[in-house]
XYZ file of C-alpha atoms in Angstrom:
669
model
C -6.549 -2.321 36.708
C -3.899 0.277 35.656
C -3.368 3.559 35.969
C -3.436 4.099 32.127
C -6.003 1.985 31.027
C -8.464 3.998 34.891
C -7.205 6.903 33.122
C -8.913 5.970 29.594
C -12.087 5.221 31.890
C -12.387 8.888 33.280
C -11.915 10.513 29.981
C -14.968 8.699 28.863
C -16.947 11.148 30.487
C -15.127 14.886 29.485
C -17.427 13.731 25.846
C -19.711 11.984 24.824
C -19.460 11.484 20.799
C -17.023 8.828 21.501
C -17.851 6.788 23.984
C -19.389 3.751 22.188
C -15.910 3.606 19.710
C -13.547 3.838 22.666
C -15.569 0.664 23.998
C -16.113 -1.201 21.235
C -12.705 -0.954 21.014
C -11.303 -1.745 24.618
C -13.573 -4.316 24.863
C -12.278 -5.481 22.162
C -9.145 -5.564 22.671
C -9.272 -7.075 26.692
C -11.338 -9.891 24.986
C -8.693 -10.816 22.517
C -5.822 -9.983 24.900
C -7.402 -12.465 26.852
C -7.366 -15.409 24.855
C -3.967 -14.619 23.335
C -1.986 -13.160 26.494
C -0.933 -9.893 25.425
C 1.468 -8.320 27.894
C -0.304 -5.773 30.071
C 1.983 -3.010 29.126
C 1.767 -3.349 25.872
C -2.423 -3.087 26.473
C -1.514 -0.079 28.948
C 0.147 1.119 26.219
C -2.054 0.876 23.932
C -4.968 2.241 26.053
C -3.670 5.599 26.510
C -2.652 5.976 23.497
C -5.698 5.550 22.825
C -7.270 7.623 25.105
C -5.396 10.719 24.484
C -5.812 10.381 20.666
C -9.669 10.421 21.509
C -10.393 12.239 24.661
C -7.772 14.579 25.835
C -7.637 17.679 25.062
C -4.187 18.051 24.390
C -4.460 15.608 21.489
C -4.143 17.573 18.256
C -6.551 16.281 15.296
C -4.843 14.766 12.354
C -4.498 17.781 10.382
C -4.625 20.785 12.581
C -5.549 24.024 11.693
C -3.105 26.012 12.914
C 0.190 24.431 13.655
C 1.672 24.085 16.971
C 4.588 26.383 18.082
C 7.534 24.965 16.688
C 11.455 25.945 17.554
C 13.041 28.297 15.533
C 15.618 25.532 13.533
C 18.490 24.379 15.233
C 21.706 24.429 13.113
C 23.981 21.425 14.301
C 25.822 19.059 11.566
C 24.608 15.729 14.244
C 22.222 15.976 16.451
C 21.421 13.781 19.696
C 18.038 12.852 20.471
C 17.772 11.126 23.339
C 15.021 9.042 24.774
C 12.503 10.063 27.649
C 13.437 7.805 30.624
C 16.850 8.825 29.373
C 17.306 12.692 29.231
C 18.572 15.124 32.567
C 17.322 16.725 34.300
C 18.938 20.046 32.523
C 19.102 18.819 29.151
C 17.958 21.221 26.328
C 14.349 21.001 25.508
C 15.237 20.077 21.805
C 16.410 16.304 22.983
C 13.572 15.927 26.201
C 10.372 14.366 25.008
C 6.931 14.298 26.140
C 6.569 10.191 27.741
C 2.999 10.421 26.493
C 3.306 6.277 26.946
C 4.164 3.682 29.181
C 7.677 2.860 29.526
C 10.036 2.420 27.090
C 10.716 -1.173 27.923
C 7.670 -1.976 27.330
C 7.614 -2.582 23.960
C 4.362 -3.618 21.380
C 5.676 -7.301 19.910
C 2.193 -7.173 18.458
C -1.528 -5.469 18.956
C -3.508 -7.951 17.151
C -6.536 -6.287 16.539
C -9.656 -8.091 13.980
C -12.406 -5.555 13.086
C -12.686 -3.372 10.618
C -12.366 -0.562 12.352
C -9.441 -1.477 13.857
C -7.593 -2.108 10.181
C -8.487 0.402 9.162
C -7.621 3.194 11.554
C -4.255 1.597 11.812
C -3.685 1.869 8.221
C -5.372 5.615 7.973
C -3.454 6.623 11.310
C 0.422 5.902 10.238
C 0.262 3.766 13.396
C -0.382 0.225 12.492
C 2.659 0.036 9.701
C 5.456 -1.517 11.670
C 3.107 -3.893 12.963
C 2.808 -7.706 12.087
C -0.512 -9.418 11.984
C 0.685 -13.286 11.271
C -1.039 -14.754 8.739
C -1.176 -16.337 5.406
C -1.488 -13.814 2.526
C -4.278 -15.466 -0.549
C -5.826 -14.242 -3.885
C -8.064 -14.691 -6.132
C -7.403 -13.515 -10.232
C -7.245 -14.081 -14.125
C -3.446 -15.036 -14.249
C -2.888 -17.199 -16.367
C -1.379 -19.472 -14.512
C -0.805 -21.924 -17.699
C 1.295 -19.279 -19.725
C 2.748 -18.337 -16.843
C 4.492 -21.318 -16.208
C 6.092 -21.724 -19.329
C 9.374 -20.282 -19.819
C 9.802 -16.365 -18.988
C 6.528 -16.337 -18.374
C 4.793 -17.436 -21.594
C 2.263 -15.120 -23.185
C 1.782 -12.815 -20.246
C -1.195 -10.277 -21.320
C -3.454 -13.668 -22.047
C -4.514 -13.144 -17.872
C -8.189 -12.692 -18.808
C -11.307 -14.751 -19.892
C -11.298 -13.395 -23.321
C -15.331 -13.672 -24.639
C -15.012 -16.709 -26.337
C -12.744 -18.460 -23.382
C -15.337 -20.204 -20.890
C -15.266 -19.441 -17.028
C -14.302 -22.873 -16.175
C -11.211 -22.680 -18.175
C -7.445 -24.247 -17.242
C -6.215 -21.572 -18.133
C -7.838 -20.297 -15.045
C -7.277 -21.683 -11.621
C -7.339 -21.107 -7.785
C -6.028 -22.260 -5.106
C -7.409 -23.731 -1.907
C -6.463 -24.233 1.852
C -4.903 -27.591 0.820
C -2.564 -26.260 -1.410
C -5.100 -27.956 -4.121
C -5.495 -25.597 -7.596
C -9.385 -25.698 -8.425
C -11.126 -23.982 -11.876
C -13.661 -21.260 -11.130
C -17.023 -22.104 -11.058
C -20.909 -21.448 -11.405
C -23.742 -22.150 -9.299
C -27.767 -21.522 -8.543
C -27.618 -18.872 -5.849
C -30.951 -17.380 -4.817
C -30.649 -14.000 -4.664
C -31.796 -11.789 -1.920
C -35.093 -11.191 -3.696
C -35.886 -14.875 -3.350
C -35.367 -15.205 -6.928
C -33.102 -18.646 -8.343
C -30.218 -17.627 -10.521
C -27.043 -19.061 -11.936
C -23.546 -16.860 -10.858
C -20.022 -16.837 -11.268
C -18.316 -17.793 -7.941
C -15.739 -15.087 -7.609
C -14.251 -16.850 -4.076
C -14.371 -18.907 -1.421
C -12.251 -19.384 1.579
C -12.565 -20.578 5.128
C -11.979 -18.516 8.115
C -11.026 -16.656 10.447
C -9.805 -14.328 7.700
C -10.253 -10.653 5.640
C -10.054 -9.860 2.345
C -8.338 -6.700 2.246
C -9.510 -5.807 -1.930
C -11.713 -6.226 -4.493
C -10.447 -4.874 -7.957
C -12.182 -5.833 -11.402
C -11.287 -3.631 -15.036
C -13.596 -4.712 -17.435
C -13.279 -2.910 -20.782
C -11.274 -0.272 -22.169
C -12.584 3.237 -23.494
C -11.989 3.489 -27.418
C -9.870 6.350 -26.434
C -7.080 4.144 -24.331
C -7.544 2.068 -27.236
C -6.746 4.902 -29.587
C -3.512 5.560 -27.395
C -2.155 2.607 -27.634
C -3.167 1.674 -31.328
C -1.452 5.566 -31.962
C -4.300 6.209 -34.501
C -6.186 9.824 -34.245
C -9.236 8.355 -34.939
C -10.212 6.810 -32.080
C -9.113 10.185 -30.134
C -11.764 11.942 -31.832
C -14.732 8.268 -30.549
C -17.302 9.146 -28.252
C -17.297 6.825 -25.732
C -20.954 6.289 -23.644
C -20.858 7.600 -20.139
C -20.643 4.004 -18.878
C -17.001 3.323 -20.013
C -15.884 6.398 -19.413
C -16.821 6.042 -15.886
C -17.169 2.445 -14.793
C -15.237 0.674 -17.646
C -17.907 -1.500 -18.747
C -18.744 -2.755 -15.327
C -22.244 -2.924 -15.390
C -22.118 -5.252 -17.534
C -21.264 -8.104 -14.400
C -24.609 -6.970 -13.380
C -25.229 -7.823 -9.256
C -22.348 -8.580 -6.221
C -23.276 -10.812 -3.806
C -21.299 -11.140 -0.869
C -21.533 -13.459 1.875
C -19.579 -13.456 5.712
C -20.645 -16.428 8.120
C -23.675 -16.997 5.776
C -24.833 -13.282 6.352
C -25.793 -11.843 2.900
C -23.509 -8.599 3.740
C -24.110 -7.427 0.031
C -26.347 -7.789 -3.231
C -26.953 -5.386 -5.239
C -25.840 -3.312 -8.677
C -21.893 -4.097 -8.917
C -21.110 -0.464 -9.699
C -22.562 0.178 -5.658
C -19.470 -1.560 -3.630
C -17.179 0.538 -5.441
C -18.783 3.828 -5.408
C -18.732 3.392 -1.717
C -22.734 3.796 -1.899
C -22.479 0.337 -0.399
C -20.767 1.919 2.690
C -22.560 5.171 2.894
C -18.760 6.634 3.140
C -18.502 10.266 3.148
C -16.731 12.413 0.319
C -13.079 12.077 1.619
C -13.833 8.453 2.763
C -14.563 7.223 -0.617
C -10.951 9.167 -2.123
C -9.335 6.630 0.614
C -10.685 3.932 -0.149
C -13.234 2.442 -3.351
C -12.177 4.280 -6.933
C -13.432 4.207 -10.502
C -12.402 3.440 -14.058
C -12.715 7.024 -14.839
C -10.263 7.839 -12.285
C -7.879 4.933 -12.424
C -8.749 3.097 -15.062
C -9.880 0.122 -12.757
C -12.652 -0.148 -10.044
C -11.847 -0.827 -6.738
C -12.116 -1.189 -2.873
C -9.860 -1.884 -0.302
C -12.664 -1.945 3.030
C -11.499 -4.659 5.098
C -13.702 -7.708 5.263
C -12.874 -9.677 8.312
C -14.318 -13.404 8.603
C -14.632 -15.350 11.266
C -15.434 -19.143 9.043
C -16.441 -18.193 6.150
C -16.543 -16.284 2.498
C -17.980 -16.443 -0.616
C -18.520 -13.556 -2.928
C -20.851 -14.272 -6.258
C -21.713 -12.069 -9.844
C -24.749 -12.341 -11.199
C -27.174 -11.127 -13.683
C -24.742 -10.002 -16.471
C -24.781 -10.105 -19.503
C -21.393 -11.132 -19.436
C -18.641 -12.640 -17.290
C -16.035 -11.008 -15.629
C -12.743 -10.561 -17.619
C -10.118 -8.947 -15.064
C -10.502 -9.392 -11.706
C -8.173 -9.675 -8.346
C -9.297 -10.369 -4.147
C -6.381 -10.754 -1.884
C -6.458 -11.354 1.924
C -4.899 -12.790 4.447
C -5.725 -16.396 6.514
C -5.235 -15.863 10.676
C -4.208 -18.202 12.919
C -6.775 -20.690 13.648
C -7.143 -19.504 16.993
C -7.545 -16.007 16.254
C -11.116 -13.888 16.802
C -12.344 -11.335 14.585
C -15.565 -9.104 14.005
C -17.336 -10.644 10.987
C -18.850 -7.988 8.576
C -22.011 -7.257 8.928
C -22.840 -5.029 6.471
C -24.146 -2.193 8.936
C -23.358 1.033 10.263
C -21.623 0.083 13.336
C -19.409 -1.692 10.984
C -17.458 1.996 10.108
C -18.272 4.158 12.839
C -18.130 7.133 9.861
C -17.767 10.645 11.799
C -14.086 8.932 13.542
C -13.446 7.537 10.195
C -14.147 10.764 8.344
C -11.089 12.568 10.959
C -8.959 9.856 10.358
C -9.203 9.864 6.360
C -7.681 13.377 6.837
C -4.491 12.275 7.874
C -4.167 10.220 4.038
C -5.883 13.057 2.720
C -3.442 15.569 3.717
C -0.689 13.457 4.447
C 2.458 15.767 5.007
C 0.463 17.929 7.967
C 0.364 14.393 9.468
C 3.888 14.855 11.863
C 2.456 18.371 13.325
C -0.268 15.864 15.266
C 2.306 13.667 17.259
C 4.833 15.021 20.201
C 7.802 16.475 20.338
C 8.170 17.780 16.713
C 11.666 19.334 16.077
C 13.386 21.487 13.543
C 16.564 21.208 12.881
C 19.047 22.843 10.457
C 21.864 20.790 8.941
C 24.944 21.429 6.276
C 25.786 18.719 4.433
C 29.389 18.762 2.972
C 30.987 15.666 1.484
C 33.642 15.130 3.572
C 31.125 15.878 6.890
C 27.487 14.076 6.974
C 24.993 15.489 8.169
C 23.115 13.135 11.211
C 20.535 12.429 13.439
C 21.208 10.337 16.408
C 18.076 8.975 18.380
C 19.695 7.026 21.223
C 17.886 4.194 23.080
C 14.576 2.379 21.815
C 11.777 4.602 20.192
C 10.271 5.156 17.221
C 10.710 8.464 15.046
C 7.063 8.662 14.379
C 8.008 10.851 11.074
C 10.894 12.770 8.911
C 10.635 15.208 6.693
C 13.749 17.620 4.237
C 12.853 20.748 3.540
C 15.189 21.549 0.443
C 15.737 24.897 -1.325
C 15.538 24.912 -4.835
C 19.115 25.844 -4.862
C 20.444 22.772 -4.583
C 19.890 19.754 -6.592
C 18.565 17.407 -4.916
C 20.473 14.382 -6.689
C 23.603 15.201 -5.019
C 22.117 13.868 -1.465
C 21.925 10.009 -0.144
C 20.635 8.794 2.508
C 21.743 6.106 4.878
C 19.640 4.776 7.961
C 21.875 2.851 10.793
C 20.200 0.483 13.532
C 22.438 0.161 16.702
C 25.649 -0.972 14.080
C 24.017 -2.709 11.406
C 22.920 -0.590 8.044
C 19.043 -0.706 6.868
C 19.054 1.592 4.008
C 20.934 3.457 2.202
C 20.102 4.740 -1.907
C 19.690 8.494 -3.406
C 17.167 10.996 -1.298
C 14.990 11.130 -4.037
C 14.410 7.040 -4.477
C 13.489 7.317 -0.858
C 11.194 9.948 -1.185
C 10.062 9.659 -5.365
C 12.466 7.787 -7.870
C 16.182 8.117 -8.379
C 17.296 11.264 -10.661
C 14.587 12.919 -10.672
C 12.008 15.084 -8.970
C 8.542 13.126 -9.918
C 6.231 15.380 -7.388
C 3.221 12.971 -5.738
C 0.587 13.558 -2.873
C 0.391 10.310 -1.698
C 0.248 8.529 1.557
C 2.851 7.689 3.459
C 5.784 8.944 1.898
C 5.579 11.936 -0.779
C 7.618 14.682 -2.310
C 5.928 18.267 -2.863
C 6.379 21.995 -4.667
C 6.551 24.363 -1.511
C 7.472 27.066 -4.410
C 10.693 28.300 -3.563
C 11.361 24.771 -1.391
C 10.921 21.294 -2.044
C 9.475 19.204 1.185
C 10.121 15.628 1.030
C 7.980 13.631 3.495
C 7.112 9.896 5.269
C 4.816 8.954 7.868
C 6.428 5.394 7.854
C 7.510 4.496 11.283
C 10.812 3.892 12.237
C 10.717 1.196 15.439
C 14.192 1.240 17.304
C 15.528 -0.548 20.145
C 19.631 -0.092 20.692
C 19.473 3.538 18.279
C 19.389 5.248 15.393
C 21.391 6.960 13.267
C 20.066 8.821 9.565
C 22.412 10.142 7.493
C 22.927 12.455 4.738
C 25.360 12.320 2.577
C 26.747 14.308 -0.557
C 29.400 14.142 -3.389
C 28.464 18.121 -4.234
C 31.241 20.513 -3.688
C 29.614 22.955 -2.090
C 27.725 22.402 0.960
C 24.262 22.046 1.009
C 21.593 22.720 3.632
C 18.508 20.868 4.122
C 15.782 21.669 6.787
C 15.419 18.555 8.989
C 11.481 17.507 11.011
C 11.424 15.247 13.165
C 8.479 13.483 15.659
C 9.078 10.540 18.129
C 6.928 8.463 19.872
C 7.793 6.710 23.212
C 7.636 3.045 21.825
C 8.818 0.306 20.037
C 8.437 -2.947 17.815
C 9.853 -5.603 16.982
C 10.925 -4.824 13.360
C 13.285 -2.000 11.500
C 12.267 0.067 8.436
C 14.278 -1.346 5.900
C 14.686 -0.394 2.141
C 16.581 -2.380 -0.770
C 17.385 0.234 -3.371
C 18.233 -1.305 -7.767
C 19.652 1.115 -9.665
C 18.427 1.210 -13.596
C 19.376 -2.315 -15.371
C 19.402 -3.256 -18.703
C 17.630 -6.554 -19.303
C 18.342 -8.372 -22.272
C 15.224 -9.609 -24.811
C 13.813 -12.726 -23.600
C 16.658 -12.687 -20.789
C 15.438 -13.583 -17.057
C 12.965 -11.700 -14.787
C 14.038 -8.556 -12.994
C 14.731 -9.758 -9.622
C 14.305 -8.717 -6.142
C 15.446 -9.875 -2.338
C 15.051 -9.793 1.266
C 16.356 -11.943 3.501
C 14.717 -12.845 6.360
C 11.319 -12.378 7.793
C 8.663 -9.576 7.579
C 6.556 -8.113 5.711
C 6.292 -5.923 2.152
C 4.681 -2.134 2.630
C 5.979 -0.108 -0.477
C 6.990 -0.742 -3.751
C 8.855 1.541 -6.598
C 9.282 0.243 -10.063
C 11.119 2.674 -12.762
C 10.706 0.628 -15.604
C 12.431 3.074 -19.297
C 15.008 2.798 -22.572
C 12.117 0.283 -24.673
C 13.899 -0.498 -27.442
C 10.622 -1.467 -29.222
C 12.172 -1.533 -32.852
C 14.752 -4.311 -31.590
C 11.869 -6.419 -30.374
C 11.891 -9.602 -32.529
C 8.794 -9.994 -34.706
C 6.713 -13.245 -34.875
C 5.287 -14.018 -38.238
C 1.969 -16.901 -38.282
C 2.515 -18.584 -41.088
C 0.015 -19.235 -42.387
C -1.864 -15.372 -42.285
C 1.430 -13.942 -43.011
C -0.006 -11.314 -40.027
C 2.190 -10.922 -36.826
C 1.623 -14.064 -34.408
C -0.844 -13.199 -32.548
C 0.205 -15.288 -29.249
C 3.506 -13.147 -29.876
C 2.624 -9.858 -30.615
C 3.973 -7.145 -29.232
C 3.221 -3.419 -29.129
C 5.048 0.214 -27.421
C 4.838 -0.525 -23.587
C 3.794 -3.376 -24.095
C 6.613 -4.536 -21.789
C 4.268 -3.421 -18.906
C 2.478 -6.776 -19.550
C 4.885 -8.709 -17.649
C 3.581 -10.587 -14.633
C 4.966 -9.554 -11.117
C 4.865 -12.603 -8.562
C 5.863 -12.059 -5.447
C 6.920 -15.546 -3.750
C 8.804 -16.690 0.229
C 10.660 -19.105 2.125
C 7.430 -20.557 3.272
C 5.324 -21.300 0.175
C 3.360 -18.302 0.251
C 2.735 -16.656 -3.268
C 0.600 -13.558 -4.471
C 0.019 -12.977 -8.140
C -0.420 -9.805 -10.698
C -0.998 -10.078 -13.725
C 0.497 -6.977 -14.988
C 3.039 -4.246 -13.377
C -0.215 -1.732 -13.554
C -1.895 -4.404 -11.191
C -0.102 -5.094 -8.107
C -0.479 -0.261 -8.195
C -3.888 -0.581 -7.926
C -4.733 0.200 -12.089
C -5.960 -0.949 -15.377
C -5.819 0.475 -18.577
C -2.739 2.254 -17.267
C -4.443 4.045 -15.153
C -7.258 5.981 -17.985
C -4.470 7.706 -19.606
C -6.943 9.252 -21.320
C -8.937 10.992 -19.188
C -6.355 12.118 -16.622
C -5.279 15.837 -15.962
C -2.356 15.770 -16.919
C -3.177 12.692 -19.284
C -0.526 10.077 -18.193
C -1.334 9.026 -15.079
C -3.780 9.871 -11.878
C -2.660 8.600 -8.751
C -4.761 7.358 -5.724
C -3.359 8.271 -1.801
C -1.393 5.489 -1.757
C -0.961 3.991 -5.767
C -0.340 5.375 -8.756
C 2.334 6.396 -11.606
C 4.771 8.710 -10.648
C 5.771 9.211 -14.716
C 3.953 8.055 -17.886
C 5.031 7.953 -21.454
C 2.985 6.122 -24.115
C 5.037 5.302 -27.733
C 7.890 3.514 -28.911
C 9.874 6.022 -26.286
C 7.528 5.528 -23.292
C 8.826 5.022 -19.694
C 6.839 4.156 -17.118
C 7.776 4.720 -12.948
C 5.002 3.151 -10.891
C 4.146 3.499 -6.924
C 2.428 1.426 -4.187
C 2.549 1.927 -0.490
C 0.637 -1.261 0.734
C -1.928 -1.233 3.866
C -1.484 -3.300 6.478
C -3.901 -6.306 4.772
C -2.686 -5.717 1.264
C 0.905 -5.845 2.835
C 2.972 -9.573 2.181
C 3.766 -11.265 5.331
C 6.433 -12.986 5.090
C 9.441 -15.416 6.031
C 12.344 -17.268 5.435
C 12.680 -14.490 3.063
C 10.905 -13.088 0.196
C 11.069 -12.727 -3.807
C 9.452 -10.263 -6.057
C 9.927 -11.060 -10.407
C 9.175 -8.970 -12.706
C 8.413 -10.049 -16.351
C 9.612 -7.325 -19.035
C 7.497 -8.373 -22.351
C 4.454 -9.685 -24.102
C 6.210 -13.117 -24.817
C 8.923 -14.433 -22.967
C 9.732 -11.250 -22.017
C 10.307 -10.219 -25.565
C 11.277 -6.778 -24.975
C 14.991 -4.626 -24.358
C 14.255 -2.648 -21.191
C 15.753 -1.195 -18.339
C 14.552 -1.659 -14.734
C 14.908 0.008 -11.237
C 13.301 -1.006 -8.555
C 13.194 1.245 -4.967
C 11.677 -2.309 -1.807
C 9.905 -0.745 1.351
C 9.754 -3.663 3.865
C 9.275 -4.629 7.374
C 11.892 -6.176 9.088
C 11.233 -8.833 11.776
C 14.436 -8.517 14.845
C 15.112 -10.709 17.041
C 15.074 -10.121 20.707
C 19.061 -8.681 21.016
C 18.844 -6.248 17.954
């Protein structure tokens, strides 16, 4: 037994409240490590960090009530931070991060953790973003593949089951694990009360694997339709509560989820998306579930692991699903998971509630990390300011404070890993969107107003092996002063945070999709899409000669270009389909623009709208930060294709994007 693990066992006796959690995680970790051959150093590091976070009185809370003392900002144009193993004995305290983990050369290649608790703990604490879990992404949903396969996506807004379209329509299909396309079906089931009834089968999957999201949207409100049609009549139409709160979700009746032959949920569908099914605390409900009133859709992102089999139905409703999506990952055949049971021990709510404070107050996360230091930087046109991190390690979080007397649009952020460029983009594009101070309080990245200054924060861990340099550049004729705060960790992984930035570009009517490409292997963790300058009056109108009215298949309306699909593919044959731009950002019906304050959009901690304005002169900036399982694991390259119209990309509009991903590196990079 290594010293750190021994230390963890001793700390067990300091508190009774977390004994069960620590023991559960250690037992799971040891069993997986024994079967997969994880290096003991990696296990040692994980156990030490876990014991410190759960038991050591020195370890701060995820968001401490009182921030620990921080040294005054240190003026310097270039600051070099050394890893703990290389700090000279007489080095200043600012450059000597305390080594709370195992030695830096014990690199964590991956720590497979296959329980609901482990995945949620990693996501809520920001620690597992850089770790790639091997697996094959899957999805089930309402994408109309018949239309999608037509030139430029066909009629892109037909991605739903209308009232007259049967559930087993050839327009919609799902792909099994052998790669075969299958129609959706109905079958007889026996309910929890022993009654036989006909049910819609939403998905069926063989294990091992994890479902990371279940999402529905059904009926729009009259207020939304008024905004869409720009008719004042609809603004004053009252919607019944079941529409304003849930978007008519109750029409689907009951939801049934079966894991490895065990019925883990069988009840009113609204309970799964309200948090009642898992008895979530108010904080966890804000982080993990949402409903139509909040976001224009209903969603739940609690991971559902299954070892052998997963199946989901809806039944006893007065309607079939119109729009739905379920996403997940199939793990390697020899992987072991703790199947979800629906019992309280799946999710220790007290511990999860503590961790969720990181999501609710992301700007305070940096204070919970060791080795947090502040520096005053002066950025000049001929003298960029840089933070240089020597040796292997991880930047756990970074923040910049900028006085409002300066224009953040004049700043550029550049990151190099060793001598290799990892990203170069406008500072605003990394933290929000280019050319706009779009405030958002999201996790893990955000931009907030502190009164006299702006706070830019990122909690994406940034591992490095052969040093890293973060540089701020400017084209301003006058120097710009900015305060930087960084927190370093004495550990690393085999990934690097990188960014692909594409400035706004004009897309022609009936032109190709807007595409982003990434080379190599990795994990997609964030996406910001900027859309503007739609030329609605230039969209060709197609008249149906039989009716003399606009052809329904080629119809267009203001902001209709957002109905264009997003298709994500990699070089290994994996794919994921989103039937509209709002879908990948977890929204629906444009994020319920009629029921948000201020009108025009709503944000979850990890997804939403940075800016939105409807109408002919409208624009929209959407964002999504993907949690561990929803993060698309790609091999041999990644391509994202964004449509921009209601029919064959028929809307001339401008798109730009910022894509965040972890690049998987070799041992020598």
